CSV table of C-alpha atoms and ligand atoms in Angstrom, one decimal:
chain,number,residue,atom,x,y,z
A,1,UNK,CA,14.9,9.5,16.6
A,2,UNK,CA,16.4,7.2,18.4
A,3,UNK,CA,20.2,6.1,17.7
A,4,UNK,CA,19.3,2.5,16.6
A,5,UNK,CA,16.3,0.4,15.4
A,6,UNK,CA,16.5,-3.3,14.5
A,7,UNK,CA,12.8,-3.9,12.7
A,8,UNK,CA,11.7,-1.1,10.8
A,9,UNK,CA,7.8,-1.3,9.1
A,10,UNK,CA,6.8,1.0,7.0
A,11,UNK,CA,3.1,1.2,5.9
A,12,UNK,CA,2.0,2.7,2.9
A,13,UNK,CA,-1.1,4.0,1.0
A,14,UNK,CA,-1.8,6.4,-2.2
A,15,UNK,CA,-0.2,9.6,-1.1
A,16,UNK,CA,3.2,8.1,-1.6
A,17,UNK,CA,2.2,7.5,-5.3
A,18,UNK,CA,0.5,11.0,-5.4
A,19,UNK,CA,4.0,12.4,-7.2
A,20,UNK,CA,4.4,9.7,-9.1
A,21,UNK,CA,1.1,11.2,-10.3
A,22,UNK,CA,-1.0,8.4,-9.2
A,23,UNK,CA,-4.9,9.3,-8.1
A,24,UNK,CA,-5.5,8.8,-4.5
A,25,UNK,CA,-9.0,7.6,-3.3
A,26,UNK,CA,-10.1,10.4,-1.4
A,27,UNK,CA,-9.1,13.7,-2.3
A,28,UNK,CA,-11.0,15.9,-3.9
A,29,UNK,CA,-10.1,14.5,-7.9
A,30,UNK,CA,-9.9,10.7,-5.7
A,31,UNK,CA,-10.6,8.1,-7.4
A,32,UNK,CA,-14.1,7.1,-5.4
A,33,UNK,CA,-14.8,10.5,-6.2
A,34,UNK,CA,-15.4,9.0,-9.9
A,35,UNK,CA,-16.7,5.8,-9.4
A,36,UNK,CA,-18.8,4.0,-6.5
A,37,UNK,CA,-17.4,2.4,-3.9
A,38,UNK,CA,-20.2,-0.4,-4.2
A,39,UNK,CA,-19.9,-0.7,-8.1
A,40,UNK,CA,-16.5,-1.5,-8.3
A,41,UNK,CA,-14.7,-2.5,-5.3
A,42,UNK,CA,-17.4,-4.8,-3.0
A,43,UNK,CA,-18.1,-8.7,-3.8
A,44,UNK,CA,-21.4,-7.7,-4.3
A,45,UNK,CA,-20.2,-5.4,-7.0
A,46,UNK,CA,-18.6,-8.2,-8.7
A,47,UNK,CA,-21.3,-11.0,-9.0
A,48,UNK,CA,-23.6,-8.4,-9.7
A,49,UNK,CA,-21.5,-7.1,-12.8
A,50,UNK,CA,-18.6,-9.1,-13.0
A,51,UNK,CA,-17.8,-7.6,-16.5
A,52,UNK,CA,-17.9,-3.8,-15.4
A,53,UNK,CA,-15.6,-4.5,-12.1
A,54,UNK,CA,-13.2,-6.1,-14.8
A,55,UNK,CA,-13.3,-3.4,-17.2
A,56,UNK,CA,-12.5,-0.6,-14.9
A,57,UNK,CA,-9.5,-3.1,-13.2
A,58,UNK,CA,-8.1,-3.1,-17.1
A,59,UNK,CA,-8.5,1.0,-17.7
A,60,UNK,CA,-6.2,1.9,-14.8
A,61,UNK,CA,-3.4,-0.7,-15.8
A,62,UNK,CA,-1.9,1.2,-18.7
A,63,UNK,CA,-1.4,4.5,-16.1
A,64,UNK,CA,0.2,2.2,-13.4
A,65,UNK,CA,2.4,0.3,-15.3
A,66,UNK,CA,3.6,3.8,-17.3
A,67,UNK,CA,4.2,5.2,-13.6
A,68,UNK,CA,7.6,5.7,-12.4
A,69,UNK,CA,8.6,5.6,-8.9
A,70,UNK,CA,9.4,8.8,-7.2
A,71,UNK,CA,12.3,9.6,-4.4
A,72,UNK,CA,9.5,8.6,-1.6
A,73,UNK,CA,9.8,4.9,-2.7
A,74,UNK,CA,13.6,5.4,-3.6
A,75,UNK,CA,14.3,6.3,-0.2
A,76,UNK,CA,12.7,3.3,1.1
A,77,UNK,CA,15.2,1.3,-0.7
A,78,UNK,CA,17.9,3.6,0.4
A,79,UNK,CA,16.6,2.5,3.7
A,80,UNK,CA,16.6,-1.0,3.0
A,81,UNK,CA,19.7,-1.5,1.1
A,82,UNK,CA,21.9,1.6,3.5
A,83,UNK,CA,20.4,0.7,6.7
A,84,UNK,CA,20.9,-2.5,9.2
A,85,UNK,CA,18.2,-3.5,10.3
A,86,UNK,CA,15.1,-5.3,8.9
A,87,UNK,CA,12.9,-2.7,6.9
A,88,UNK,CA,9.5,-4.3,5.5
A,89,UNK,CA,6.7,-2.2,3.8
A,90,UNK,CA,3.4,-3.3,3.7
A,91,UNK,CA,1.5,-1.7,1.2
A,92,UNK,CA,-2.3,-0.8,0.7
A,93,UNK,CA,-1.3,0.1,-2.9
A,94,UNK,CA,-1.9,-1.9,-6.0
A,95,UNK,CA,0.3,-0.7,-8.1
A,96,UNK,CA,4.2,-1.6,-8.5
A,97,UNK,CA,5.9,1.6,-7.5
A,98,UNK,CA,7.9,-0.2,-4.9
A,99,UNK,CA,8.9,-2.8,-6.8
A,100,UNK,CA,10.4,-0.6,-9.4
A,101,UNK,CA,12.0,1.3,-7.3
A,102,UNK,CA,13.4,-1.8,-6.4
A,103,UNK,CA,12.6,-2.4,-2.7
A,104,UNK,CA,12.2,-6.0,-1.2
A,105,UNK,CA,10.6,-7.3,1.5
A,106,UNK,CA,6.5,-5.9,-0.1
A,107,UNK,CA,3.7,-7.0,1.4
A,108,UNK,CA,0.3,-6.3,-0.9
A,109,UNK,CA,-2.5,-6.2,1.7
A,110,UNK,CA,-5.3,-5.1,-0.9
A,111,UNK,CA,-3.6,-6.9,-3.6
A,112,UNK,CA,-2.1,-5.9,-6.9
A,113,UNK,CA,-3.2,-4.7,-10.0
A,114,UNK,CA,-1.4,-6.8,-12.4
A,115,UNK,CA,-2.8,-9.8,-10.9
A,116,UNK,CA,-5.7,-11.9,-11.3
A,117,UNK,CA,-6.8,-14.9,-9.2
A,118,UNK,CA,-8.9,-17.8,-10.6
A,119,UNK,CA,-11.5,-19.0,-8.2
A,120,UNK,CA,-12.0,-22.2,-9.5
A,121,UNK,CA,-8.3,-23.4,-8.8
A,122,UNK,CA,-7.0,-20.3,-6.4
A,123,UNK,CA,-3.9,-19.7,-8.9
A,124,UNK,CA,-2.3,-16.6,-9.5
A,125,UNK,CA,-2.6,-14.7,-12.9
A,126,UNK,CA,0.5,-12.2,-13.2
A,127,UNK,CA,-0.7,-9.9,-16.9
A,128,UNK,CA,-0.8,-6.1,-17.6
A,129,UNK,CA,-3.3,-6.9,-20.1
A,130,UNK,CA,-6.9,-6.9,-19.8
A,131,UNK,CA,-9.0,-9.8,-17.7
A,132,UNK,CA,-12.4,-10.3,-18.5
A,133,UNK,CA,-15.2,-12.8,-17.5
A,134,UNK,CA,-13.7,-14.9,-20.7
A,135,UNK,CA,-10.5,-15.1,-19.5
A,136,UNK,CA,-9.1,-18.7,-19.6
A,137,UNK,CA,-6.4,-19.8,-16.2
A,138,UNK,CA,-3.8,-20.8,-17.4
A,139,UNK,CA,-2.9,-23.2,-14.9
A,140,UNK,CA,-6.7,-25.1,-15.0
A,141,UNK,CA,-7.9,-23.9,-18.3
A,142,UNK,CA,-11.1,-23.1,-17.1
A,143,UNK,CA,-12.9,-19.8,-18.4
A,144,UNK,CA,-14.7,-17.1,-16.6
A,145,UNK,CA,-13.3,-17.6,-13.6
A,146,UNK,CA,-10.8,-14.8,-13.1
A,147,UNK,CA,-11.2,-11.9,-10.7
A,148,UNK,CA,-9.1,-9.2,-10.3
A,149,UNK,CA,-6.2,-9.8,-7.7
A,150,UNK,CA,-7.1,-6.9,-5.7
A,151,UNK,CA,-8.8,-7.5,-1.7
A,152,UNK,CA,-12.8,-6.0,-2.5
A,153,UNK,CA,-14.1,-4.6,0.7
A,154,UNK,CA,-15.2,-7.0,3.4
A,155,UNK,CA,-12.7,-9.8,1.9
A,156,UNK,CA,-10.2,-10.5,3.9
A,157,UNK,CA,-6.7,-8.7,3.4
A,158,UNK,CA,-3.4,-11.1,2.3
A,159,UNK,CA,-0.7,-11.4,3.8
A,160,UNK,CA,-1.9,-10.7,7.5
A,161,UNK,CA,-0.2,-13.7,9.3
A,162,UNK,CA,3.2,-11.6,8.6
A,163,UNK,CA,1.9,-8.1,8.8
A,164,UNK,CA,0.9,-9.8,12.6
A,165,UNK,CA,4.2,-10.7,13.0
A,166,UNK,CA,6.2,-7.5,11.8
A,167,UNK,CA,3.6,-5.4,13.3
A,168,UNK,CA,4.4,-7.3,17.2
A,169,UNK,CA,8.2,-7.2,16.9
A,170,UNK,CA,9.0,-4.1,15.3
A,171,UNK,CA,10.6,-0.6,16.9
A,172,UNK,CA,9.6,2.1,14.4
A,173,UNK,CA,6.6,2.5,12.6
A,174,UNK,CA,6.1,5.0,9.5
A,175,UNK,CA,3.0,5.2,7.8
A,176,UNK,CA,3.6,6.8,4.7
A,177,UNK,CA,0.5,8.6,2.7
A,178,UNK,CA,-2.5,7.1,3.8
A,179,UNK,CA,-5.6,8.5,5.5
A,180,UNK,CA,-6.7,6.1,8.1
A,181,UNK,CA,-9.6,5.6,7.5
A,182,UNK,CA,-9.6,1.9,6.3
A,183,UNK,CA,-9.4,-0.8,8.7
A,184,UNK,CA,-7.4,-3.1,10.0
A,185,UNK,CA,-4.5,-1.8,7.9
A,186,UNK,CA,-5.6,2.0,9.9
A,187,UNK,CA,-5.1,0.5,13.0
A,188,UNK,CA,-1.6,-1.3,12.2
A,189,UNK,CA,-0.3,2.2,14.1
A,190,UNK,CA,-2.0,1.3,17.3
A,191,UNK,CA,-0.8,-2.7,17.4
A,192,UNK,CA,2.8,-1.6,17.1
A,193,UNK,CA,2.6,0.8,19.6
A,194,UNK,CA,0.8,-1.4,22.0
A,195,UNK,CA,4.4,-3.6,21.2
A,196,UNK,CA,6.3,-0.3,21.7
A,197,UNK,CA,7.3,1.0,18.3
A,198,UNK,CA,8.2,4.9,17.6
A,199,UNK,CA,5.3,5.8,15.4
A,200,UNK,CA,5.8,8.5,12.3
A,201,UNK,CA,3.2,10.1,10.7
A,202,UNK,CA,4.1,10.9,7.0
A,203,UNK,CA,1.6,13.0,5.4
A,204,UNK,CA,0.3,16.5,3.8
A,205,UNK,CA,-1.7,17.0,7.1
A,206,UNK,CA,-3.2,15.2,9.9
A,207,UNK,CA,-4.7,12.3,9.7
A,208,UNK,CA,-7.9,10.9,11.9
A,209,UNK,CA,-5.6,8.6,13.4
A,210,UNK,CA,-3.0,10.9,14.7
A,211,UNK,CA,-3.9,10.2,17.6
A,212,UNK,CA,-1.7,7.2,17.8
A,213,UNK,CA,1.5,8.7,16.5
A,214,UNK,CA,4.4,9.8,18.1
A,215,UNK,CA,5.7,12.6,15.5
A,216,UNK,CA,3.8,14.5,12.1
A,217,UNK,CA,5.9,14.7,9.8
A,218,UNK,CA,4.5,17.1,7.3
A,219,UNK,CA,5.0,17.9,3.5
A,220,UNK,CA,4.8,15.7,0.7
A,221,UNK,CA,6.1,12.3,1.3
A,222,UNK,CA,8.8,13.0,-2.0
A,223,UNK,CA,10.5,15.4,0.0
A,224,UNK,CA,10.1,14.5,3.7
A,225,UNK,CA,10.8,10.9,3.8
A,226,UNK,CA,14.4,11.0,1.7
A,227,UNK,CA,15.6,14.1,4.7
A,228,UNK,CA,14.1,11.4,7.0
A,229,UNK,CA,16.2,8.6,6.1
A,230,UNK,CA,19.3,11.1,5.6
A,231,UNK,CA,18.8,11.9,9.1
A,232,UNK,CA,17.9,8.0,10.2
A,233,UNK,CA,21.2,7.2,8.3
A,234,UNK,CA,23.4,10.1,9.9
A,235,UNK,CA,22.2,9.3,13.4
A,236,UNK,CA,23.5,5.6,13.1
A,237,UNK,CA,26.8,6.9,11.7
A,238,UNK,CA,27.1,9.4,14.4
A,239,UNK,CA,26.9,11.9,12.3
A,240,UNK,CA,23.9,13.6,14.3
B,301,LIG,N1,2.7,13.5,0.4
B,301,LIG,C1,2.0,12.4,1.6
B,301,LIG,N2,1.1,12.2,2.0
B,301,LIG,C2,0.2,12.3,0.8
B,301,LIG,C3,0.3,13.5,-1.1
B,301,LIG,C4,2.0,13.1,-0.8
B,301,LIG,N3,2.5,13.6,-1.6
B,301,LIG,N4,-0.2,13.4,-1.7
B,301,LIG,C5,-2.0,13.0,-0.6
B,301,LIG,N5,-1.2,12.5,0.3
B,301,LIG,C6,-1.9,12.1,1.4
B,301,LIG,C7,-3.4,12.6,1.6
B,301,LIG,O1,-3.3,13.5,2.4
B,301,LIG,C8,-4.1,11.2,2.2
B,301,LIG,O2,-4.3,11.0,3.5
B,301,LIG,O3,-2.5,10.3,1.5
B,301,LIG,C9,-3.8,10.1,2.0
B,301,LIG,C10,-4.3,9.2,0.7
B,301,LIG,O4,-5.3,9.1,1.2
B,301,LIG,P1,-6.4,7.9,0.6
B,301,LIG,O5,-6.8,8.2,-1.0
B,301,LIG,O6,-7.9,7.7,1.5
B,301,LIG,O7,-5.5,7.0,0.2
B,301,LIG,P2,-5.4,5.0,1.3
B,301,LIG,O8,-5.0,5.9,2.5
B,301,LIG,O9,-4.2,4.6,0.5
B,301,LIG,O10,-6.7,4.7,0.9
B,301,LIG,C11,-6.8,3.5,1.4
B,301,LIG,O11,-8.6,2.7,1.0
B,301,LIG,O12,-9.9,2.6,-1.2
B,301,LIG,C12,-9.2,1.8,0.2
B,301,LIG,O13,-8.3,0.0,-1.1
B,301,LIG,C13,-7.8,1.7,-0.9
B,301,LIG,O14,-5.8,0.7,-0.4
B,301,LIG,C14,-6.8,2.1,-0.4
B,301,LIG,C15,-7.1,2.1,1.0
Protein backbone atom coordinates (compact mmCIF):
# COMPACT_ATOMS: atom_id res chain seq x y z
CA UNK A 1 0.00 0.00 0.00
CA UNK A 2 1.50 3.35 -1.09
CA UNK A 3 1.40 6.63 0.83
CA UNK A 4 -1.08 8.12 -1.60
CA UNK A 5 -3.08 7.34 -4.70
CA UNK A 6 -4.72 9.81 -7.06
CA UNK A 7 -7.26 7.66 -8.92
CA UNK A 8 -8.91 4.58 -7.40
CA UNK A 9 -11.15 2.15 -9.29
CA UNK A 10 -13.23 -0.41 -7.40
CA UNK A 11 -14.77 -3.31 -9.36
CA UNK A 12 -17.55 -4.98 -7.40
CA UNK A 13 -19.36 -8.26 -7.91
CA UNK A 14 -22.16 -10.20 -6.23
CA UNK A 15 -19.90 -11.04 -3.26
CA UNK A 16 -20.03 -7.47 -1.95
CA UNK A 17 -23.82 -7.81 -1.64
CA UNK A 18 -23.73 -11.29 -0.05
CA UNK A 19 -23.65 -9.87 3.51
CA UNK A 20 -26.73 -7.83 2.62
CA UNK A 21 -28.50 -11.16 2.16
CA UNK A 22 -28.47 -11.24 -1.66
CA UNK A 23 -27.58 -14.39 -3.60
CA UNK A 24 -24.40 -14.60 -5.59
CA UNK A 25 -24.45 -16.40 -8.93
CA UNK A 26 -21.99 -19.29 -8.69
CA UNK A 27 -21.97 -20.42 -5.06
CA UNK A 28 -23.74 -23.71 -4.15
CA UNK A 29 -26.97 -21.82 -3.56
CA UNK A 30 -26.26 -19.30 -6.32
CA UNK A 31 -28.78 -17.87 -8.75
CA UNK A 32 -27.37 -19.92 -11.65
CA UNK A 33 -27.96 -23.11 -9.70
CA UNK A 34 -31.70 -22.44 -9.75
CA UNK A 35 -32.10 -20.96 -13.22
CA UNK A 36 -30.31 -21.67 -16.50
CA UNK A 37 -28.46 -18.67 -17.91
CA UNK A 38 -29.76 -19.77 -21.32
CA UNK A 39 -33.34 -19.31 -20.13
CA UNK A 40 -33.11 -15.89 -18.46
CA UNK A 41 -29.88 -14.07 -19.32
CA UNK A 42 -29.40 -14.24 -23.11
CA UNK A 43 -30.98 -12.20 -25.89
CA UNK A 44 -32.15 -15.47 -27.49
CA UNK A 45 -34.03 -16.35 -24.29
CA UNK A 46 -35.71 -12.94 -24.35
CA UNK A 47 -36.71 -13.30 -27.98
CA UNK A 48 -37.95 -16.87 -27.36
CA UNK A 49 -39.94 -16.20 -24.18
CA UNK A 50 -40.01 -12.54 -23.09
CA UNK A 51 -42.75 -13.15 -20.50
CA UNK A 52 -40.61 -15.72 -18.67
CA UNK A 53 -37.55 -13.43 -18.70
CA UNK A 54 -39.60 -10.44 -17.46
CA UNK A 55 -41.03 -12.63 -14.70
CA UNK A 56 -37.54 -13.74 -13.57
CA UNK A 57 -36.37 -10.16 -13.06
CA UNK A 58 -39.73 -9.01 -11.65
CA UNK A 59 -39.42 -11.74 -9.00
CA UNK A 60 -35.93 -10.54 -8.00
CA UNK A 61 -37.07 -6.93 -7.45
CA UNK A 62 -38.77 -7.11 -3.99
CA UNK A 63 -35.68 -8.68 -2.36
CA UNK A 64 -33.29 -6.20 -4.00
CA UNK A 65 -35.58 -3.28 -3.11
CA UNK A 66 -35.59 -4.39 0.55
CA UNK A 67 -31.82 -5.09 0.79
CA UNK A 68 -29.68 -2.75 2.85
CA UNK A 69 -26.04 -1.80 2.20
CA UNK A 70 -23.50 -3.57 4.40
CA UNK A 71 -20.19 -2.30 5.89
CA UNK A 72 -18.38 -3.05 2.62
CA UNK A 73 -20.61 -0.65 0.66
CA UNK A 74 -20.37 1.94 3.44
CA UNK A 75 -16.55 1.65 3.49
CA UNK A 76 -16.44 2.65 -0.19
CA UNK A 77 -18.60 5.70 0.53
CA UNK A 78 -16.27 6.61 3.41
CA UNK A 79 -13.28 6.31 1.06
CA UNK A 80 -15.02 8.53 -1.50
CA UNK A 81 -15.84 11.15 1.13
CA UNK A 82 -12.59 11.18 3.12
CA UNK A 83 -9.74 10.16 0.80
CA UNK A 84 -8.40 12.96 -1.49
CA UNK A 85 -8.55 11.02 -4.77
CA UNK A 86 -11.08 10.24 -7.48
CA UNK A 87 -12.78 6.98 -6.39
CA UNK A 88 -14.98 5.31 -9.03
CA UNK A 89 -17.13 2.19 -8.72
CA UNK A 90 -17.53 -0.16 -11.67
CA UNK A 91 -20.17 -2.63 -10.55
CA UNK A 92 -21.32 -5.85 -12.18
CA UNK A 93 -24.23 -5.85 -9.75
CA UNK A 94 -27.74 -4.88 -10.81
CA UNK A 95 -28.77 -4.10 -7.21
CA UNK A 96 -28.71 -0.49 -5.99
CA UNK A 97 -26.78 -1.03 -2.75
CA UNK A 98 -23.96 1.34 -3.73
CA UNK A 99 -26.58 4.05 -4.28
CA UNK A 100 -28.29 3.21 -0.99
CA UNK A 101 -24.86 3.57 0.71
CA UNK A 102 -24.74 7.11 -0.74
CA UNK A 103 -21.77 6.35 -2.96
CA UNK A 104 -21.28 8.27 -6.21
CA UNK A 105 -19.36 7.72 -9.49
CA UNK A 106 -21.15 4.38 -9.91
CA UNK A 107 -21.14 2.62 -13.29
CA UNK A 108 -23.51 -0.36 -13.62
CA UNK A 109 -21.84 -2.16 -16.54
CA UNK A 110 -24.38 -5.03 -16.41
CA UNK A 111 -27.41 -2.76 -16.00
CA UNK A 112 -29.85 -2.24 -13.14
CA UNK A 113 -32.79 -4.31 -11.84
CA UNK A 114 -34.95 -1.19 -11.36
CA UNK A 115 -34.68 -0.13 -15.00
CA UNK A 116 -36.19 -1.24 -18.29
CA UNK A 117 -35.19 -0.02 -21.74
CA UNK A 118 -37.59 0.60 -24.61
CA UNK A 119 -36.40 -1.24 -27.73
CA UNK A 120 -38.42 1.21 -29.81
CA UNK A 121 -37.06 4.57 -28.61
CA UNK A 122 -34.12 3.55 -26.42
CA UNK A 123 -35.36 5.49 -23.39
CA UNK A 124 -34.90 4.08 -19.87
CA UNK A 125 -37.89 3.48 -17.58
CA UNK A 126 -36.94 3.55 -13.88
CA UNK A 127 -39.30 1.26 -11.96
CA UNK A 128 -39.32 -1.23 -9.09
CA UNK A 129 -42.70 -2.42 -10.36
CA UNK A 130 -43.33 -5.35 -12.71
CA UNK A 131 -42.48 -4.90 -16.37
CA UNK A 132 -44.10 -7.15 -18.98
CA UNK A 133 -44.76 -7.53 -22.67
CA UNK A 134 -47.80 -5.31 -22.11
CA UNK A 135 -45.87 -2.40 -20.56
CA UNK A 136 -46.30 0.87 -22.47
CA UNK A 137 -43.19 3.01 -22.86
CA UNK A 138 -43.86 6.36 -21.09
CA UNK A 139 -41.62 8.14 -23.60
CA UNK A 140 -42.85 6.90 -27.00
CA UNK A 141 -46.17 5.32 -25.89
CA UNK A 142 -45.40 2.09 -27.76
CA UNK A 143 -46.50 -1.08 -25.90
CA UNK A 144 -44.68 -4.38 -25.70
CA UNK A 145 -41.18 -3.16 -26.52
CA UNK A 146 -39.74 -2.94 -23.00
CA UNK A 147 -36.70 -5.11 -22.07
CA UNK A 148 -35.18 -5.38 -18.58
CA UNK A 149 -32.16 -3.00 -18.60
CA UNK A 150 -29.96 -5.99 -17.77
CA UNK A 151 -26.99 -6.69 -20.04
CA UNK A 152 -27.55 -10.23 -21.31
CA UNK A 153 -24.65 -12.53 -22.15
CA UNK A 154 -23.47 -11.60 -25.62
CA UNK A 155 -24.63 -7.97 -25.35
CA UNK A 156 -22.23 -5.02 -25.05
CA UNK A 157 -21.51 -3.77 -21.55
CA UNK A 158 -22.69 -0.29 -20.55
CA UNK A 159 -20.34 2.68 -19.87
CA UNK A 160 -17.38 0.99 -21.57
CA UNK A 161 -15.89 4.30 -22.84
CA UNK A 162 -15.79 5.58 -19.28
CA UNK A 163 -14.50 2.24 -18.00
CA UNK A 164 -11.58 2.26 -20.48
CA UNK A 165 -10.62 5.79 -19.37
CA UNK A 166 -10.82 4.86 -15.66
CA UNK A 167 -8.75 1.68 -16.06
CA UNK A 168 -6.05 3.44 -18.08
CA UNK A 169 -5.60 6.24 -15.55
CA UNK A 170 -6.06 4.59 -12.14
CA UNK A 171 -3.14 3.91 -9.79
CA UNK A 172 -5.11 1.67 -7.43
CA UNK A 173 -7.51 -1.09 -8.57
CA UNK A 174 -9.59 -3.05 -6.08
CA UNK A 175 -11.68 -6.07 -7.07
CA UNK A 176 -14.29 -6.93 -4.44
CA UNK A 177 -16.48 -10.04 -4.39
CA UNK A 178 -16.24 -11.26 -7.95
CA UNK A 179 -15.27 -14.70 -9.20
CA UNK A 180 -13.48 -13.17 -12.19
CA UNK A 181 -14.96 -15.64 -14.69
CA UNK A 182 -17.17 -13.34 -16.79
CA UNK A 183 -15.45 -11.24 -19.43
CA UNK A 184 -14.76 -8.46 -20.24
CA UNK A 185 -15.09 -7.42 -16.56
CA UNK A 186 -12.72 -10.25 -15.57
CA UNK A 187 -10.00 -8.64 -17.70
CA UNK A 188 -10.27 -5.18 -16.12
CA UNK A 189 -7.51 -6.02 -13.63
CA UNK A 190 -5.12 -6.82 -16.50
CA UNK A 191 -5.79 -3.44 -18.12
CA UNK A 192 -5.34 -1.58 -14.84
CA UNK A 193 -2.11 -3.45 -14.15
CA UNK A 194 -0.85 -2.80 -17.67
CA UNK A 195 -1.21 0.93 -17.00
CA UNK A 196 0.68 0.65 -13.73
CA UNK A 197 -2.04 0.34 -11.08
CA UNK A 198 -1.46 -1.54 -7.84
CA UNK A 199 -4.07 -4.29 -7.70
CA UNK A 200 -5.86 -5.89 -4.74
CA UNK A 201 -8.36 -8.76 -4.75
CA UNK A 202 -10.89 -8.98 -1.90
CA UNK A 203 -12.57 -12.39 -1.80
CA UNK A 204 -13.28 -15.38 0.41
CA UNK A 205 -10.81 -17.37 -1.68
CA UNK A 206 -8.30 -17.09 -4.54
CA UNK A 207 -10.09 -16.73 -7.88
CA UNK A 208 -9.07 -17.86 -11.35
CA UNK A 209 -7.89 -14.28 -11.90
CA UNK A 210 -5.49 -14.29 -8.97
CA UNK A 211 -2.38 -14.14 -11.14
CA UNK A 212 -3.01 -10.47 -11.99
CA UNK A 213 -3.39 -9.24 -8.44
CA UNK A 214 -0.45 -7.86 -6.47
CA UNK A 215 -2.27 -8.52 -3.19
CA UNK A 216 -5.03 -10.84 -1.95
CA UNK A 217 -7.11 -9.95 1.07
CA UNK A 218 -9.13 -12.97 2.13
CA UNK A 219 -12.25 -12.80 4.22
CA UNK A 220 -15.72 -11.31 4.16
CA UNK A 221 -15.71 -7.94 2.36
CA UNK A 222 -17.89 -6.52 5.14
CA UNK A 223 -14.88 -6.99 7.44
CA UNK A 224 -11.84 -6.71 5.15
CA UNK A 225 -12.82 -3.63 3.16
CA UNK A 226 -13.60 -1.32 6.13
CA UNK A 227 -10.21 -2.24 7.64
CA UNK A 228 -8.45 -1.61 4.32
CA UNK A 229 -10.12 1.79 3.98
CA UNK A 230 -9.19 2.76 7.55
CA UNK A 231 -5.58 1.72 6.89
CA UNK A 232 -5.55 3.72 3.64
CA UNK A 233 -6.88 6.79 5.44
CA UNK A 234 -4.36 6.36 8.27
CA UNK A 235 -1.51 5.93 5.78
CA UNK A 236 -2.61 9.07 3.96
CA UNK A 237 -2.58 11.04 7.19
CA UNK A 238 0.83 9.61 8.09
CA UNK A 239 -0.48 7.77 11.16
CA UNK A 240 0.75 4.39 9.86
N1 LIG B 1 -16.98 -11.23 0.76
C1 LIG B 1 -16.12 -11.29 -0.29
N2 LIG B 1 -16.31 -12.10 -1.37
C2 LIG B 1 -17.41 -12.88 -1.34
C3 LIG B 1 -18.35 -12.88 -0.27
C4 LIG B 1 -18.08 -12.01 0.81
N3 LIG B 1 -18.91 -11.93 1.88
N4 LIG B 1 -19.32 -13.80 -0.54
C5 LIG B 1 -19.02 -14.33 -1.75
N5 LIG B 1 -17.87 -13.79 -2.22
C6 LIG B 1 -17.20 -14.07 -3.50
C7 LIG B 1 -17.23 -15.52 -3.94
O1 LIG B 1 -16.10 -16.22 -3.43
C8 LIG B 1 -17.16 -15.36 -5.47
O2 LIG B 1 -15.80 -15.34 -5.90
O3 LIG B 1 -17.93 -13.36 -4.48
C9 LIG B 1 -17.79 -14.00 -5.73
C10 LIG B 1 -19.15 -14.07 -6.41
O4 LIG B 1 -18.96 -14.66 -7.68
P1 LIG B 1 -20.20 -14.85 -8.66
O5 LIG B 1 -21.33 -15.49 -7.93
O6 LIG B 1 -19.64 -15.47 -9.90
O7 LIG B 1 -20.67 -13.35 -8.99
P2 LIG B 1 -19.96 -12.30 -9.94
O8 LIG B 1 -18.49 -12.50 -9.97
O9 LIG B 1 -20.47 -10.96 -9.53
O10 LIG B 1 -20.58 -12.67 -11.39
C11 LIG B 1 -20.21 -11.83 -12.45
O11 LIG B 1 -21.72 -13.02 -13.89
O12 LIG B 1 -23.72 -14.05 -14.31
C12 LIG B 1 -23.03 -12.88 -14.48
O13 LIG B 1 -24.00 -10.77 -14.77
C13 LIG B 1 -23.70 -11.73 -13.78
O14 LIG B 1 -22.65 -9.77 -12.85
C14 LIG B 1 -22.64 -11.20 -12.84
C15 LIG B 1 -21.35 -11.74 -13.42
